[in-house]
């Protein structure tokens, strides 16, 4: 039985299991806080695989993924990186926000993401054949893509793609209740607020309110916080620093949860 709670939105569990059975890598696209990482953790437990998660960033090097030589009192020794550990042991290597990594870093994935399933380690001369249970999973937020940051077609076309979005209202309400223990009526109001914020146009909100933020608000409410204040601290202040936008969001929250 899985310890990680996850409520499926569509056929993502079946697709992941099919890709795993065929040794195919998966690319997950979706906005921040929609459940991508939670889904990978859930599938790792379901498949009984260790999950090696790497949060990608501008300074991430190939050595951070593959490994490097280190020095101790006995001299130099090789230490595997998370990608190499997963390749050797048969775990899931999950690269979160892959487009944030440098292009020369993601090139090391090419030979793992096609029929070869091998990882060459230049510094040791070793070529590792991936364990049968090894799986490569990457994710990114399409909303953050631009000309300078985007997956190369030669990389993207090596993956089976899976698109995530914020859950349907009925599913999102169930998630909020399960994760926080909040009452049904309160969860419904939170989900309604999220839907209204996501539909706002001509605003400076760079990222829509996530399911994660709804859960945070719900948890504060179950701890005794005034619902309006819980939403201000968990949702409003997380979405914008612009005074005009904050006023709009505060007014919207007050329609569902009075200030007093």
Short mmCIF file of N, CA and C in Angstrom, two decimals, residues 104-219:
data_model
loop_
_atom_site.label_atom_id
_atom_site.label_comp_id
_atom_site.label_asym_id
_atom_site.label_seq_id
_atom_site.Cartn_x
_atom_site.Cartn_y
_atom_site.Cartn_z
N UNK A 104 24.44 21.52 -22.06
CA UNK A 104 25.52 20.54 -22.06
C UNK A 104 25.33 19.49 -20.96
N UNK A 105 24.47 19.79 -20.00
CA UNK A 105 24.17 18.82 -18.95
C UNK A 105 23.16 17.79 -19.42
N UNK A 106 22.12 18.24 -20.12
CA UNK A 106 21.07 17.32 -20.55
C UNK A 106 21.53 16.39 -21.67
N UNK A 107 22.62 16.73 -22.33
CA UNK A 107 23.12 15.86 -23.40
C UNK A 107 23.46 14.46 -22.87
N UNK A 108 23.86 14.38 -21.60
CA UNK A 108 24.24 13.07 -21.04
C UNK A 108 23.06 12.13 -20.97
N UNK A 109 21.82 12.68 -21.13
CA UNK A 109 20.63 11.83 -21.05
C UNK A 109 20.34 11.11 -22.35
N UNK A 110 20.88 11.58 -23.45
CA UNK A 110 20.49 11.06 -24.77
C UNK A 110 20.67 9.56 -24.91
N UNK A 111 21.80 9.05 -24.49
CA UNK A 111 22.06 7.62 -24.67
C UNK A 111 21.24 6.76 -23.70
N UNK A 112 20.68 7.41 -22.66
CA UNK A 112 19.80 6.68 -21.73
C UNK A 112 18.35 6.71 -22.18
N UNK A 113 18.02 7.73 -22.99
CA UNK A 113 16.63 7.95 -23.36
C UNK A 113 16.27 7.35 -24.71
N UNK A 114 17.16 6.49 -25.26
CA UNK A 114 16.79 5.80 -26.50
C UNK A 114 17.06 4.31 -26.33
N UNK A 115 17.09 3.59 -27.42
CA UNK A 115 17.19 2.13 -27.37
C UNK A 115 18.47 1.62 -26.70
N UNK A 116 19.51 2.46 -26.64
CA UNK A 116 20.79 2.01 -26.08
C UNK A 116 20.72 1.81 -24.57
N UNK A 117 20.09 2.73 -23.88
CA UNK A 117 19.98 2.68 -22.42
C UNK A 117 21.35 2.46 -21.76
N UNK A 118 22.30 3.29 -22.15
CA UNK A 118 23.63 3.22 -21.55
C UNK A 118 24.03 4.61 -21.05
N UNK A 119 24.92 4.61 -20.06
CA UNK A 119 25.45 5.86 -19.51
C UNK A 119 26.97 5.82 -19.59
N UNK A 120 27.56 6.54 -20.55
CA UNK A 120 29.02 6.61 -20.61
C UNK A 120 29.54 7.58 -19.54
N UNK A 121 30.56 7.18 -18.81
CA UNK A 121 31.19 8.05 -17.83
C UNK A 121 32.59 8.37 -18.34
N UNK A 122 32.75 9.54 -18.90
CA UNK A 122 34.02 9.92 -19.54
C UNK A 122 35.18 9.90 -18.57
N UNK A 123 34.94 10.30 -17.34
CA UNK A 123 36.05 10.45 -16.39
C UNK A 123 36.60 9.11 -15.90
N UNK A 124 35.83 8.05 -16.04
CA UNK A 124 36.32 6.74 -15.62
C UNK A 124 36.46 5.77 -16.79
N UNK A 125 35.91 6.16 -17.94
CA UNK A 125 35.96 5.27 -19.10
C UNK A 125 34.93 4.16 -19.05
N UNK A 126 34.06 4.22 -18.08
CA UNK A 126 33.05 3.17 -17.90
C UNK A 126 31.81 3.47 -18.75
N UNK A 127 31.23 2.42 -19.29
CA UNK A 127 29.94 2.53 -19.98
C UNK A 127 28.97 1.60 -19.27
N UNK A 128 27.99 2.20 -18.58
CA UNK A 128 27.08 1.41 -17.75
C UNK A 128 25.82 1.08 -18.52
N UNK A 129 25.50 -0.18 -18.61
CA UNK A 129 24.22 -0.60 -19.17
C UNK A 129 23.16 -0.44 -18.09
N UNK A 130 22.10 0.28 -18.42
CA UNK A 130 21.07 0.56 -17.41
C UNK A 130 20.44 -0.72 -16.88
N UNK A 131 20.22 -0.74 -15.59
CA UNK A 131 19.49 -1.83 -14.94
C UNK A 131 18.11 -1.95 -15.57
N UNK A 132 17.57 -3.16 -15.69
CA UNK A 132 16.24 -3.33 -16.29
C UNK A 132 15.15 -2.50 -15.62
N UNK A 133 15.32 -2.19 -14.33
CA UNK A 133 14.31 -1.42 -13.60
C UNK A 133 14.58 0.08 -13.58
N UNK A 134 15.64 0.51 -14.29
CA UNK A 134 15.92 1.95 -14.35
C UNK A 134 14.86 2.66 -15.19
N UNK A 135 14.46 3.85 -14.71
CA UNK A 135 13.50 4.67 -15.46
C UNK A 135 13.90 6.13 -15.35
N UNK A 136 13.86 6.81 -16.49
CA UNK A 136 14.19 8.23 -16.54
C UNK A 136 12.90 9.04 -16.69
N UNK A 137 12.71 10.00 -15.78
CA UNK A 137 11.54 10.86 -15.82
C UNK A 137 12.01 12.31 -15.68
N UNK A 138 11.52 13.18 -16.56
CA UNK A 138 11.85 14.60 -16.47
C UNK A 138 10.55 15.40 -16.47
N UNK A 139 10.61 16.62 -15.94
CA UNK A 139 9.42 17.46 -15.95
C UNK A 139 9.81 18.91 -16.17
N UNK A 140 8.85 19.70 -16.60
CA UNK A 140 9.05 21.14 -16.70
C UNK A 140 7.71 21.84 -16.75
N UNK A 141 7.77 23.14 -16.50
CA UNK A 141 6.59 23.99 -16.53
C UNK A 141 6.58 24.74 -17.86
N UNK A 142 5.66 24.43 -18.78
CA UNK A 142 5.65 25.11 -20.08
C UNK A 142 5.51 26.62 -19.97
N UNK A 143 4.91 27.10 -18.89
CA UNK A 143 4.73 28.53 -18.70
C UNK A 143 6.03 29.28 -18.51
N UNK A 144 7.11 28.57 -18.15
CA UNK A 144 8.39 29.21 -17.93
C UNK A 144 9.29 29.18 -19.16
N UNK A 145 8.81 28.56 -20.24
CA UNK A 145 9.65 28.42 -21.42
C UNK A 145 9.83 29.76 -22.12
N UNK A 146 11.00 29.96 -22.67
CA UNK A 146 11.25 31.10 -23.55
C UNK A 146 12.28 30.69 -24.58
N UNK A 147 12.74 31.64 -25.38
CA UNK A 147 13.67 31.31 -26.46
C UNK A 147 14.96 30.70 -25.92
N UNK A 148 15.42 31.21 -24.78
CA UNK A 148 16.67 30.75 -24.23
C UNK A 148 16.52 29.47 -23.42
N UNK A 149 15.33 29.28 -22.83
CA UNK A 149 15.11 28.10 -22.01
C UNK A 149 13.98 27.27 -22.59
N UNK A 150 14.34 26.15 -23.13
CA UNK A 150 13.36 25.24 -23.69
C UNK A 150 14.08 23.96 -24.04
N UNK A 151 13.37 22.85 -24.05
CA UNK A 151 13.99 21.58 -24.38
C UNK A 151 14.28 21.51 -25.86
N UNK A 152 15.47 21.03 -26.19
CA UNK A 152 15.81 20.83 -27.59
C UNK A 152 14.92 19.74 -28.16
N UNK A 153 14.45 19.89 -29.40
CA UNK A 153 13.62 18.85 -30.03
C UNK A 153 14.30 17.49 -30.01
N UNK A 154 15.62 17.47 -30.16
CA UNK A 154 16.34 16.19 -30.16
C UNK A 154 16.26 15.49 -28.82
N UNK A 155 16.05 16.27 -27.76
CA UNK A 155 15.87 15.68 -26.43
C UNK A 155 14.41 15.32 -26.19
N UNK A 156 13.52 16.25 -26.49
CA UNK A 156 12.10 16.06 -26.22
C UNK A 156 11.53 14.84 -26.95
N UNK A 157 12.00 14.59 -28.17
CA UNK A 157 11.42 13.52 -28.97
C UNK A 157 11.88 12.13 -28.54
N UNK A 158 12.64 12.05 -27.48
CA UNK A 158 13.05 10.76 -26.94
C UNK A 158 12.11 10.26 -25.85
N UNK A 159 11.11 11.08 -25.52
CA UNK A 159 10.26 10.77 -24.37
C UNK A 159 8.80 10.55 -24.77
N UNK A 160 8.11 9.76 -23.96
CA UNK A 160 6.65 9.75 -23.98
C UNK A 160 6.21 10.94 -23.13
N UNK A 161 5.30 11.74 -23.63
CA UNK A 161 4.92 12.96 -22.93
C UNK A 161 3.57 12.82 -22.22
N UNK A 162 3.50 13.46 -21.09
CA UNK A 162 2.29 13.41 -20.26
C UNK A 162 2.02 14.82 -19.75
N UNK A 163 0.86 15.36 -20.04
CA UNK A 163 0.51 16.72 -19.62
C UNK A 163 -0.33 16.71 -18.36
N UNK A 164 0.10 17.50 -17.38
CA UNK A 164 -0.64 17.68 -16.15
C UNK A 164 -1.25 19.08 -16.14
N UNK A 165 -2.36 19.22 -15.46
CA UNK A 165 -2.93 20.53 -15.20
C UNK A 165 -3.54 20.50 -13.82
N UNK A 166 -4.10 21.62 -13.40
CA UNK A 166 -4.76 21.61 -12.11
C UNK A 166 -5.97 20.68 -12.18
N UNK A 167 -6.25 19.95 -11.12
CA UNK A 167 -7.34 18.97 -11.15
C UNK A 167 -8.70 19.61 -11.38
N UNK A 168 -9.63 18.79 -11.84
CA UNK A 168 -11.02 19.24 -11.90
C UNK A 168 -11.48 19.58 -10.49
N UNK A 169 -12.47 20.45 -10.41
CA UNK A 169 -12.91 20.97 -9.10
C UNK A 169 -13.27 19.85 -8.12
N UNK A 170 -13.97 18.83 -8.60
CA UNK A 170 -14.38 17.75 -7.69
C UNK A 170 -13.18 16.97 -7.16
N UNK A 171 -12.20 16.76 -8.02
CA UNK A 171 -10.99 16.05 -7.61
C UNK A 171 -10.15 16.93 -6.68
N UNK A 172 -10.04 18.21 -7.04
CA UNK A 172 -9.24 19.11 -6.22
C UNK A 172 -9.82 19.24 -4.82
N UNK A 173 -11.14 19.29 -4.71
CA UNK A 173 -11.78 19.37 -3.40
C UNK A 173 -11.45 18.13 -2.57
N UNK A 174 -11.50 16.97 -3.21
CA UNK A 174 -11.20 15.73 -2.50
C UNK A 174 -9.75 15.71 -2.01
N UNK A 175 -8.84 16.22 -2.84
CA UNK A 175 -7.43 16.29 -2.46
C UNK A 175 -7.24 17.20 -1.25
N UNK A 176 -7.88 18.38 -1.29
CA UNK A 176 -7.74 19.35 -0.19
C UNK A 176 -8.27 18.75 1.11
N UNK A 177 -9.40 18.07 1.05
CA UNK A 177 -9.97 17.45 2.25
C UNK A 177 -9.05 16.36 2.79
N UNK A 178 -8.56 15.51 1.89
CA UNK A 178 -7.70 14.39 2.30
C UNK A 178 -6.39 14.88 2.91
N UNK A 179 -5.82 15.93 2.32
CA UNK A 179 -4.50 16.42 2.74
C UNK A 179 -4.56 17.26 4.01
N UNK A 180 -5.72 17.86 4.29
CA UNK A 180 -5.78 18.80 5.42
C UNK A 180 -6.78 18.43 6.51
N UNK A 181 -7.80 17.65 6.16
CA UNK A 181 -8.84 17.33 7.12
C UNK A 181 -9.87 18.44 7.27
N UNK A 182 -9.86 19.41 6.37
CA UNK A 182 -10.79 20.52 6.45
C UNK A 182 -12.20 20.06 6.08
N UNK A 183 -13.20 20.81 6.52
CA UNK A 183 -14.59 20.44 6.23
C UNK A 183 -14.91 20.62 4.75
N UNK A 184 -15.89 19.86 4.29
CA UNK A 184 -16.28 19.85 2.88
C UNK A 184 -16.63 21.25 2.38
N UNK A 185 -17.40 21.99 3.16
CA UNK A 185 -17.85 23.32 2.74
C UNK A 185 -16.67 24.27 2.55
N UNK A 186 -15.71 24.20 3.46
CA UNK A 186 -14.54 25.06 3.37
C UNK A 186 -13.68 24.68 2.16
N UNK A 187 -13.51 23.38 1.96
CA UNK A 187 -12.74 22.91 0.81
C UNK A 187 -13.37 23.38 -0.49
N UNK A 188 -14.69 23.33 -0.56
CA UNK A 188 -15.39 23.78 -1.77
C UNK A 188 -15.13 25.27 -2.03
N UNK A 189 -15.15 26.06 -0.98
CA UNK A 189 -14.90 27.50 -1.14
C UNK A 189 -13.47 27.75 -1.62
N UNK A 190 -12.53 27.02 -1.09
CA UNK A 190 -11.14 27.17 -1.50
C UNK A 190 -10.96 26.83 -2.98
N UNK A 191 -11.58 25.75 -3.41
CA UNK A 191 -11.49 25.33 -4.81
C UNK A 191 -12.16 26.36 -5.72
N UNK A 192 -13.27 26.91 -5.26
CA UNK A 192 -13.96 27.95 -6.03
C UNK A 192 -13.08 29.19 -6.17
N UNK A 193 -12.44 29.59 -5.08
CA UNK A 193 -11.52 30.72 -5.11
C UNK A 193 -10.41 30.48 -6.12
N UNK A 194 -9.85 29.28 -6.10
CA UNK A 194 -8.77 28.95 -7.03
C UNK A 194 -9.24 29.06 -8.48
N UNK A 195 -10.44 28.56 -8.74
CA UNK A 195 -10.98 28.63 -10.09
C UNK A 195 -11.17 30.06 -10.55
N UNK A 196 -11.63 30.91 -9.67
CA UNK A 196 -11.85 32.31 -10.02
C UNK A 196 -10.53 33.04 -10.27
N UNK A 197 -9.51 32.73 -9.46
CA UNK A 197 -8.20 33.36 -9.65
C UNK A 197 -7.59 32.92 -10.97
N UNK A 198 -7.73 31.65 -11.29
CA UNK A 198 -7.17 31.12 -12.54
C UNK A 198 -7.83 31.72 -13.77
N UNK A 199 -9.03 32.24 -13.61
CA UNK A 199 -9.75 32.83 -14.74
C UNK A 199 -9.51 34.33 -14.87
N UNK A 200 -8.79 34.91 -13.91
CA UNK A 200 -8.52 36.34 -13.97
C UNK A 200 -7.67 36.67 -15.20
N UNK A 201 -8.00 37.75 -15.86
CA UNK A 201 -7.25 38.20 -17.02
C UNK A 201 -6.66 39.59 -16.76
N UNK A 202 -5.66 39.94 -17.56
CA UNK A 202 -5.02 41.26 -17.47
C UNK A 202 -4.52 41.54 -16.06
N UNK A 203 -3.79 40.59 -15.51
CA UNK A 203 -3.20 40.80 -14.19
C UNK A 203 -1.73 40.43 -14.23
N UNK A 204 -1.03 40.73 -13.15
CA UNK A 204 0.40 40.48 -13.08
C UNK A 204 0.74 39.20 -12.32
N UNK A 205 -0.22 38.29 -12.23
CA UNK A 205 0.04 37.02 -11.57
C UNK A 205 0.77 36.11 -12.55
N UNK A 206 2.02 35.78 -12.25
CA UNK A 206 2.82 34.98 -13.17
C UNK A 206 2.45 33.51 -13.14
N UNK A 207 1.93 33.06 -12.03
CA UNK A 207 1.60 31.65 -11.88
C UNK A 207 0.25 31.53 -11.17
N UNK A 208 -0.63 30.69 -11.71
CA UNK A 208 -1.95 30.53 -11.11
C UNK A 208 -1.83 29.85 -9.76
N UNK A 209 -2.86 30.02 -8.95
CA UNK A 209 -2.86 29.40 -7.62
C UNK A 209 -2.82 27.88 -7.77
N UNK A 210 -1.93 27.25 -7.04
CA UNK A 210 -1.74 25.81 -7.15
C UNK A 210 -2.60 25.05 -6.14
N UNK A 211 -2.78 23.77 -6.39
CA UNK A 211 -3.46 22.91 -5.42
C UNK A 211 -2.68 22.89 -4.11
N UNK A 212 -1.37 22.95 -4.21
CA UNK A 212 -0.52 22.96 -3.02
C UNK A 212 -0.88 24.12 -2.10
N UNK A 213 -1.08 25.32 -2.69
CA UNK A 213 -1.41 26.48 -1.87
C UNK A 213 -2.78 26.33 -1.21
N UNK A 214 -3.71 25.70 -1.91
CA UNK A 214 -5.03 25.44 -1.32
C UNK A 214 -4.91 24.54 -0.09
N UNK A 215 -4.05 23.54 -0.20
CA UNK A 215 -3.83 22.63 0.92
C UNK A 215 -3.20 23.38 2.09
N UNK A 216 -2.25 24.27 1.80
CA UNK A 216 -1.64 25.08 2.87
C UNK A 216 -2.70 25.92 3.59
N UNK A 217 -3.56 26.57 2.81
CA UNK A 217 -4.62 27.38 3.41
C UNK A 217 -5.53 26.53 4.27
N UNK A 218 -5.90 25.37 3.74
CA UNK A 218 -6.79 24.47 4.48
C UNK A 218 -6.16 24.00 5.78
N UNK A 219 -4.87 23.74 5.75
CA UNK A 219 -4.18 23.28 6.97
C UNK A 219 -4.17 24.38 8.03
#
